[in-house]
Structure formats: structure tokens, C-alpha cells
Coordinates of C-alpha atoms in Angstrom, one line a residue:
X1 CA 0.0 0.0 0.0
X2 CA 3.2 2.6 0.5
X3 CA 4.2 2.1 -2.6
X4 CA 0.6 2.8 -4.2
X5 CA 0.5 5.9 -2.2
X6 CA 3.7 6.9 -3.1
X7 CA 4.2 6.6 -6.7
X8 CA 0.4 7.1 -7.8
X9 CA -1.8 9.8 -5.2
X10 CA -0.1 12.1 -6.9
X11 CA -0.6 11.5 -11.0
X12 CA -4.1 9.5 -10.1
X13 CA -5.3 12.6 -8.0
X14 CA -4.0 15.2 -10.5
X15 CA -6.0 13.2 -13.2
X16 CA -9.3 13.4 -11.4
X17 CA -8.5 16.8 -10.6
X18 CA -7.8 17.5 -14.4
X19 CA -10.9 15.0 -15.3
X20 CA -13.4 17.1 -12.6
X21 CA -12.5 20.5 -14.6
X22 CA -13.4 18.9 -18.0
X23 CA -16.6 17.9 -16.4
X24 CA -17.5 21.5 -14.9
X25 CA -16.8 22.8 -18.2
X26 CA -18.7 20.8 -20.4
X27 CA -21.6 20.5 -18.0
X28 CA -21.6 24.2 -17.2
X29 CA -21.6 23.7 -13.7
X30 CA -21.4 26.5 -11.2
X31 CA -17.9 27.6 -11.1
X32 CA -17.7 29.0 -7.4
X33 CA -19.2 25.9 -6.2
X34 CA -17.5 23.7 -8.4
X35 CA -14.0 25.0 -7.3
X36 CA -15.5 24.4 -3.4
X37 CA -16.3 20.9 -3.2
X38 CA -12.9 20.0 -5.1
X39 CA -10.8 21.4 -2.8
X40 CA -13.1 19.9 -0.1
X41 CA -12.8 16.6 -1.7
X42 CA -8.4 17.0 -2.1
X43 CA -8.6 18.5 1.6
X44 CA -10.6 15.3 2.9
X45 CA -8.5 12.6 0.9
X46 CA -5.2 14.2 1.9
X47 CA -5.8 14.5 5.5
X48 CA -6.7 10.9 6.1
X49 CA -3.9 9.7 3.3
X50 CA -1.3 11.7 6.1
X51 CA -2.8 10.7 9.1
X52 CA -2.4 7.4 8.1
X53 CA 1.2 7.1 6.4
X54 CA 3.0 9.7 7.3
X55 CA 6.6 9.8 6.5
X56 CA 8.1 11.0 9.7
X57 CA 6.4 11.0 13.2
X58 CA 8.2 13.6 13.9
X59 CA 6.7 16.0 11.3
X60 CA 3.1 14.6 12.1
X61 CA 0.3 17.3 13.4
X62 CA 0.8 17.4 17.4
X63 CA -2.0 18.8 19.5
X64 CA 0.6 22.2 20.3
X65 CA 1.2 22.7 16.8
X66 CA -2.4 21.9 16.1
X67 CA -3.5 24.5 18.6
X68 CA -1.0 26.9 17.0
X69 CA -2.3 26.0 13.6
X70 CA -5.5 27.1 14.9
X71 CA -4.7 30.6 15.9
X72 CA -3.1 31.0 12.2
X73 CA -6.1 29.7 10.4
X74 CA -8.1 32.2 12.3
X75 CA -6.2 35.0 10.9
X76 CA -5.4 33.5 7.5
X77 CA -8.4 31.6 6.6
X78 CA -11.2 33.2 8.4
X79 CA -9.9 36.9 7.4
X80 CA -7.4 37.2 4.4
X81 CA -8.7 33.9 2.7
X82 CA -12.3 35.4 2.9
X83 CA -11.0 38.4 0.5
X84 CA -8.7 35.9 -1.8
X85 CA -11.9 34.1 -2.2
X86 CA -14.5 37.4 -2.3
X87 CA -11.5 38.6 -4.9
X88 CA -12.3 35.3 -7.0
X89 CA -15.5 35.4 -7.5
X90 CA -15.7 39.0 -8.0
X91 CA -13.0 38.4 -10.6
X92 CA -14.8 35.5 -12.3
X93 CA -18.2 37.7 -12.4
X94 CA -16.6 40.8 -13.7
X95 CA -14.8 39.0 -16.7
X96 CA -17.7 37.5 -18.4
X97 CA -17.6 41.5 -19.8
X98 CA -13.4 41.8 -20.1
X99 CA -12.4 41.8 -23.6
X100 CA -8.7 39.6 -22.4
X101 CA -5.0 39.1 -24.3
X102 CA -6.4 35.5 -25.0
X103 CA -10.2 35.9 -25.6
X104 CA -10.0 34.1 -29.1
X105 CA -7.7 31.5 -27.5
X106 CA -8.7 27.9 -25.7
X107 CA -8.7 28.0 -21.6
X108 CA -6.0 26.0 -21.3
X109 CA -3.7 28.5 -23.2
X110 CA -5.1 31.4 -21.0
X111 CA -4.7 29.1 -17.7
X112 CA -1.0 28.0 -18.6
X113 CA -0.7 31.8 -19.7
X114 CA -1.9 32.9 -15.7
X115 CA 0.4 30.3 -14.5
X116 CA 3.7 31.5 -16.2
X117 CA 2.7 35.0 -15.6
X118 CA 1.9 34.5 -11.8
X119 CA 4.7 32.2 -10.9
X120 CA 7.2 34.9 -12.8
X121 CA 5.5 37.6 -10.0
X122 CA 5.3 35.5 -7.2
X123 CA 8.2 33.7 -7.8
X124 CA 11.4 37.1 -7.8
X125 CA 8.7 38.0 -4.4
X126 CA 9.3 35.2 -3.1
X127 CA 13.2 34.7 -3.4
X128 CA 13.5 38.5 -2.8
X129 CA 11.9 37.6 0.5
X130 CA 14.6 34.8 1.3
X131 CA 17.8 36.2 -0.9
X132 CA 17.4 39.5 -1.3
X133 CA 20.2 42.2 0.4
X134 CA 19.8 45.7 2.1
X135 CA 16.1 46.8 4.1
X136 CA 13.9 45.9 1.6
X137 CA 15.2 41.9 1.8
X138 CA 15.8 42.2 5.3
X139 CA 11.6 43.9 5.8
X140 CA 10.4 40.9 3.0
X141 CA 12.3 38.4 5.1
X142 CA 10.9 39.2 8.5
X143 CA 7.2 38.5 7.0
X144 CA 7.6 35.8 5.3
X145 CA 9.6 34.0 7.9
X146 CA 6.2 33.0 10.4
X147 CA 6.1 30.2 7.2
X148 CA 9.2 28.8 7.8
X149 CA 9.2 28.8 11.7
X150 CA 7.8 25.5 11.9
X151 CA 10.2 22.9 12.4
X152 CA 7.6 20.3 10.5
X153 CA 6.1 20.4 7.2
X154 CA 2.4 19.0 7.0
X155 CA -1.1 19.6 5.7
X156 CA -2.7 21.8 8.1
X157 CA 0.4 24.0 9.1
X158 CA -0.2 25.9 4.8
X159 CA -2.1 28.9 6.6
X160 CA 1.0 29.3 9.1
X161 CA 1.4 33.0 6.6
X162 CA 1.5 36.5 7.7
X163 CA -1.4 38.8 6.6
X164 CA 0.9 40.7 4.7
X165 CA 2.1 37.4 2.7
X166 CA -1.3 36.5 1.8
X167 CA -1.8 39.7 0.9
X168 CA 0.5 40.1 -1.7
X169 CA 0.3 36.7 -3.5
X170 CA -3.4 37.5 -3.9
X171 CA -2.2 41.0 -5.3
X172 CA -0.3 39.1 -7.7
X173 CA -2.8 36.7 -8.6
X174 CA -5.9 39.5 -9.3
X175 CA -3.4 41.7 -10.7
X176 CA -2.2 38.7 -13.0
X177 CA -6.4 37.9 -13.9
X178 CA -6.9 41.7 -14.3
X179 CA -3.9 42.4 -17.1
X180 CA -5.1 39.2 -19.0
X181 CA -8.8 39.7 -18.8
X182 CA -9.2 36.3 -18.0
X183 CA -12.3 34.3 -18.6
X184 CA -13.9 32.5 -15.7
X185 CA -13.6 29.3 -17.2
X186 CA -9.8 30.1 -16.9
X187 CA -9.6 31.5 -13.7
X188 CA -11.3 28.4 -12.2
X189 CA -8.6 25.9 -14.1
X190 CA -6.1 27.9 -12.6
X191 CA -7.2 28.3 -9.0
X192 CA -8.4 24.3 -9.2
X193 CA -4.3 23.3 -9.5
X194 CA -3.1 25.9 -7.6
X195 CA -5.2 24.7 -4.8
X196 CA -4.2 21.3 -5.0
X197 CA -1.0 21.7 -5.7
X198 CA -0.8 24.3 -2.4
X199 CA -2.0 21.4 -0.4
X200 CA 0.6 18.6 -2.4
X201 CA 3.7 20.7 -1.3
X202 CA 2.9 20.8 2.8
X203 CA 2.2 17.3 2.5
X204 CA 4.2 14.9 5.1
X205 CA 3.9 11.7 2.9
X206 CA 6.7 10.2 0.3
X207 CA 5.5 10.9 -2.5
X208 CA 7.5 10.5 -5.9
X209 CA 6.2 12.5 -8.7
X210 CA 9.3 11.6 -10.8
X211 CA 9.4 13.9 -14.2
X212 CA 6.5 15.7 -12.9
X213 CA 8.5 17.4 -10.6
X214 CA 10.1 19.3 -13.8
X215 CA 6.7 20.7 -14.5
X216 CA 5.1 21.2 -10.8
X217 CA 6.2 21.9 -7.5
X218 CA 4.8 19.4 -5.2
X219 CA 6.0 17.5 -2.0
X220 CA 9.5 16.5 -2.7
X221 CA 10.3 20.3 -4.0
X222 CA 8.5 21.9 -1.7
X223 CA 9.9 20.2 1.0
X224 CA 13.3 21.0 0.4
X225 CA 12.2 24.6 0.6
X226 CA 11.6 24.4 3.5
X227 CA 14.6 23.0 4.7
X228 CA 17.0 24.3 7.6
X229 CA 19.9 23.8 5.3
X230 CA 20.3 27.0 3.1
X231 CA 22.4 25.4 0.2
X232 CA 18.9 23.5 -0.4
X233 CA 16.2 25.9 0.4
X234 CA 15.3 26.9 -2.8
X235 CA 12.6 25.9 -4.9
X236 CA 10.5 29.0 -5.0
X237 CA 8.1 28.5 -6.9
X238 CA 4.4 27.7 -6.1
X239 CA 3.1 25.4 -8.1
X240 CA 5.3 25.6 -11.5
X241 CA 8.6 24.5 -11.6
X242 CA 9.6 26.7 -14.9
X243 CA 11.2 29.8 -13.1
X244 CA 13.2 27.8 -10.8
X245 CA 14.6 25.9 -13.7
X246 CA 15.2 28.4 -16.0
X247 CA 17.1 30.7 -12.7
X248 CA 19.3 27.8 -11.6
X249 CA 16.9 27.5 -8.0
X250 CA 15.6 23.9 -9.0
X251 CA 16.7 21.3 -6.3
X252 CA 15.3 17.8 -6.9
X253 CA 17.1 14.6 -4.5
X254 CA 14.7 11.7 -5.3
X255 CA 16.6 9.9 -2.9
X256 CA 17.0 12.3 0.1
X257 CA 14.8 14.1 2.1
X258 CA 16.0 17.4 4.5
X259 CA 17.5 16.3 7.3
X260 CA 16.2 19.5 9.5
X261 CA 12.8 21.5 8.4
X262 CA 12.5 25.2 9.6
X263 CA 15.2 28.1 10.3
X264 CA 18.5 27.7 10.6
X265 CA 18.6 29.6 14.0
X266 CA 15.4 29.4 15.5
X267 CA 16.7 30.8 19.0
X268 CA 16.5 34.1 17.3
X269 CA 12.7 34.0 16.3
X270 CA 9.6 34.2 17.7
X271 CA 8.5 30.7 17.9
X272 CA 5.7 29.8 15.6
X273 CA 3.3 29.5 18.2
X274 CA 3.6 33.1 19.3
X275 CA 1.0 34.8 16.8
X276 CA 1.7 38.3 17.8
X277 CA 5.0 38.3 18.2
X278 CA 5.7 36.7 14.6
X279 CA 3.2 39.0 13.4
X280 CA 5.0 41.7 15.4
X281 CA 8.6 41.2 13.6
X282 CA 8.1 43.7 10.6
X283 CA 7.2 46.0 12.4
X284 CA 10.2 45.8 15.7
X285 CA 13.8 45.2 14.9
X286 CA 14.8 41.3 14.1
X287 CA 17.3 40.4 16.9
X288 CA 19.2 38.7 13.7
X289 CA 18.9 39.1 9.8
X290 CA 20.0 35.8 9.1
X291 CA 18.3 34.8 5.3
X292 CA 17.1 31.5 4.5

């Protein structure tokens, strides 16, 4: 059973993922709705697929970090998750009228379109937040560091983000639907993988995607991102693998996994637990400006 779960969850899961949005299309299902009940139906599967074979017990969900995951989701999902999903459907309403770059084009053009043009954005964000030099690297660094305080990597620990994170990957994603004048039909493709591929990448089970991997960023890539050790922490991107390849940040180990998950020097953090004090850090002076 290991070895089913971890050489086909991944491709068998993408497929009905891929096979579900052929369905709402032809159908004509409702959109909004379809887009909730498969990320219900992901959420559900890959919650009891990880409670069952985890691949460390030492990364599994305790009751502290559940508890602490708690206090996050009540900021991220309850607030800034409400406006990335009042923002989608507003944005899937308004451009039934948007005249778009790839109006006279298929969806799947415009959706890989969204995806190379969002992962460009949120990608040089991202690695500006853990590489980048002087005040501005230093001020990116200290928000986006409440993700990597966690010294494990599973499911439920995703909404462990800062406001101001969440904020501005949603920026890029509307501003990204708003220069393309993207159809909803589109939009909905594109938030379907993102979504799954989101909950894929926090996911503390061995998967092997093999050459998938060169197109997506799921668990094994992901992983390593979040890794202690800093020649390894790369990986940046969210769900697309193309900008790390093509900037030299792509690490793939099939046969390894990070020895250590989190910061390098946690004693000079907030620890993750601690809302408003890691929600505190850009705004007080960080004790150390160690990048990662």
C-alpha cells in the first residue's frame, strides 16, 4: 500500500483533478461551487492519506502545533482567505464582460498563460523575501519567515502565513487575472491546481512525482524549501517548476529528504506559536537578519 500511495496519489489525483475540470466545463456547472467541493474533496483525501502514512512521526500534526495552527487559520483563513476568495469570484463575475489578451484562445492557453505570468510575479517575491540584500530583503524576510518557523512540514500548518504574505500573493494573482482579462472558465482551471498543488507541497507523505517534478512543485520540492539547510532551500516557486529551472533554484534529490525543516537559527525567532509576536517582527527590529 506505500508504494501505491507513493508513486500514484499524486498522478491519479491530479487526473481526477484535471478530469473534474473537464466535467464543470462541459456541464456548465457553477464555477464558485465547483472550485469548493474539489478542494473539499483534495482536503478530505489528503488529511486521512497523512494521518495514516505519514513519512516522519516527527513532522506529524501534534495537539501544540495543532493549537498553534488554529490561531493562524483564524487569521489566514477566516480573514485574508475570505477576501482571496471574495476577490475570485468578483473576478470571475466581472470578466464575463473583459475583452482579455487570450479571448480568441482555448482555456488551457489562457490558464498556462496565468500560471507563467503569476509564478514569474510571485516567484522574484518570493526569493526576494529569502535572498534578497539591504532593508527591503531584510523587511520581506521578517514577514515571510512566520512560514518557515515550523520545524515540520504537513497539511494543516499551509495557513501558518503573515497577513501581509497572503496579501501580496493574492495582489499578484488578481493583478495577473486583471492584465489578462481572464475568462472564468480560466480562472477556475487555474485556481483548481493551484489549490491542489498548495495542499501537495505541505504534504508529510513520500510521494515521488518523478518527471513531474520538472513541471510542478509538489511535495518532494517543496519540501526541500523548507529545509534548515540553506544550500537547499530553494525551490520558490508555487506550483510551476519553470522559473526555478530556467534561474538555476531547481533542487530535486529523489533519494534524500531534509535532514532538519524550519530556520537555521530558531533561537533568534519568535517561535511559531507566538502569533503576535511573529506578526509583530516587521514591524520591531529582528534580533538577527539571518536569510534562509
Amino acid at each position: 500500500m506505500n508504494k501505491l500511495i507513493t508513486y500514484f496519489l499524486y498522478p491519479v489525483l491530479l487526473s481526477l483533478n484535471i478530469g473534474f475540470i473537464g466535467a464543470a466545463l462541459v456541464l456548465s456547472w457553477e464555477l464558485k461551487y465547483a472550485f469548493i467541493w474539489i478542494s473539499g474533496f483534495n482536503a478530505i483525501v489528503l488529511l486521512i492519506v497523512e494521518f495514516v502514512f505519514p513519512l516522519k512521526q516527527e513532522w506529524k500534526m501534534t495537539k501544540k502545533s495543532f493549537v498553534r495552527d488554529l490561531k493562524w487559520m483564524s487569521v489566514t483563513i477566516l480573514s485574508i482567505n475570505a477576501v482571496k476568495f471574495f476577490f475570485a469570484f468578483i473576478a470571475i463575475a466581472l470578466s464575463r464582460e473583459n475583452k482579455g489578451l487570450f479571448r480568441d484562445s482555448s482555456f488551457i492557453i489562457e490558464s498556462v498563460a496565468i500560471a507563467v505570468i503569476f509564478e514569474f510575479g510571485q516567484y522574484w517575491y518570493h526569493r526576494i523575501s529569502h535572498e534578497g540584500k539591504g532593508w527591503i530583503g531584510k523587511w520581506l524576510w521578517s514577514i515571510h519567515v512566520a512560514h518557515h518557523l515550523p520545524d515540520r512540514v504537513y497539511l494543516l500548518m499551509h495557513p501558518v502565513l503573515h497577513p501581509i504574505n497572503t496579501i501580496v500573493i493574492q495582489v499578484i494573482i488578481q493583478g495577473t487575472f486583471l492584465l489578462l482579462g481572464c475568462r472564468p472558465e480560466s480562472i477556475f482551471i487555474f485556481n483548481v491546481l493551484l489549490g491542489l498543488h498548495e495542499l501537495f507541497s505541505h504534504f508529510n507523505v513520500n510521494i515521488k512525482a518523478g518527471p513531474l517534478n520538472y513541471i510542478f512543485i509538489g511535495t518532494e520540492l517543496h519540501r526541500f524549501h523548507h529545509s534548515a539547510n540553506l544550500d537547499e532551500a530553494k525551490n520558490y516557486g508555487t506550483f510551476l517548476s519553470l522559473w526555478d529551472i530556467v534561474f538555476g533554484t531547481f533542487v530535486y534529490r529523489s533519494e534524500s529528504i531534509p535532514e532538519k525543516l524550519g530556520v537555521p537559527e530558531p533561537e533568534n525567532y519568535p517561535n511559531s506559536s507566538q502569533l503576535i509576536a511573529v506578526m509583530s517582527l516587521p514591524f520591531t527590529k529582528l534580533g538577527n537578519n539571518s536569510e534562509l
